[in-house]
C-alpha cells in the first residue's frame, strides 16, 4: 500500500499527549490499586505432566481440573497423548488432589512427572524481569544518543514506557494473566515501537536541512507523512498473524497474542503522535539543544 499523504498530525499533538498522559495515569492507578494477575511463573505453583491412552479435549480437562483449583489452570497438549497442567497452588496436597481427580475421571491417565515452582523463585523472576527491562531501556537510550542525539534518545524511550504501561493497564483491567510469555510480548512490542520511531526520526534527520525554511512543525509533519505508508503496511502485516493467534491460538497463547495486539496498536499510535509530538514540543521550548544535531 503506497500512500502519498499530507495529514496535519501535529495539529493534534497536544490532544494526543494529554490523552497519553491520562491513559498512563489510569494504567498506573489500575496496576497500583487493582494489581496484576501474576501467573505461575511469578507466584509459584505446580506443573503436572500426564499422558492418556485416549486424550480428551483440553476444555473437558479444564472442567475437571476446575473442581480442585481456585484459579483457572493452564492446560497444554504435547505430542499425541500428553498434556501439561499448570496450577497456581504450590503445595503437595493440592498437587495430589489434582492427580486424584484426574485418575478418578480418567482411569487410563499416567502421571509422567511433576514440578513445583516456589514463590521465592517467582519473586526472583519478577525482579529479574524488571531489571532486564530497565537495562534494555538504558541500552536503547545510550545507543540512540550515540546514533542521533540525546534529545531523540529520550523521545524514543518515552513512548516505549508509554506502550508497556498501557499494555499493563489493559491486562490489569481485564485481569488477564501475566506470565513469562507476557514479558516476551512486551520486549517484542518495545522493539516494534522503537523501530517505527527510529524510521520517523531518521527521515526527520534527512529533512533537517529544511528546518529554517519550513519550521519544526511542518518538518515533522512531512517526515511522518513520508513514512506513513511504511508504518501502515508494517502494522497491517503484523496484525494479521496476531489476530489469527487471538482467534485460534487458544488459552496457551492468549497472554502473548493479546499483549501483542494491544502493544502493536498502541505502539503505532505512539510512534506517529506521541514521539513526533514530543519532538515538536521540545524544540519549541528549547530549540538551542537541537542545533547540536549531528
CSV table of C-alpha atoms in Angstrom, one decimal, residues 56 215 248 287:
chain,number,residue,atom,x,y,z
A,56,UNK,CA,-9.7,-35.9,26.0
A,215,UNK,CA,9.7,25.2,10.7
A,248,UNK,CA,-7.3,-19.7,17.1
A,287,UNK,CA,15.5,25.0,20.2
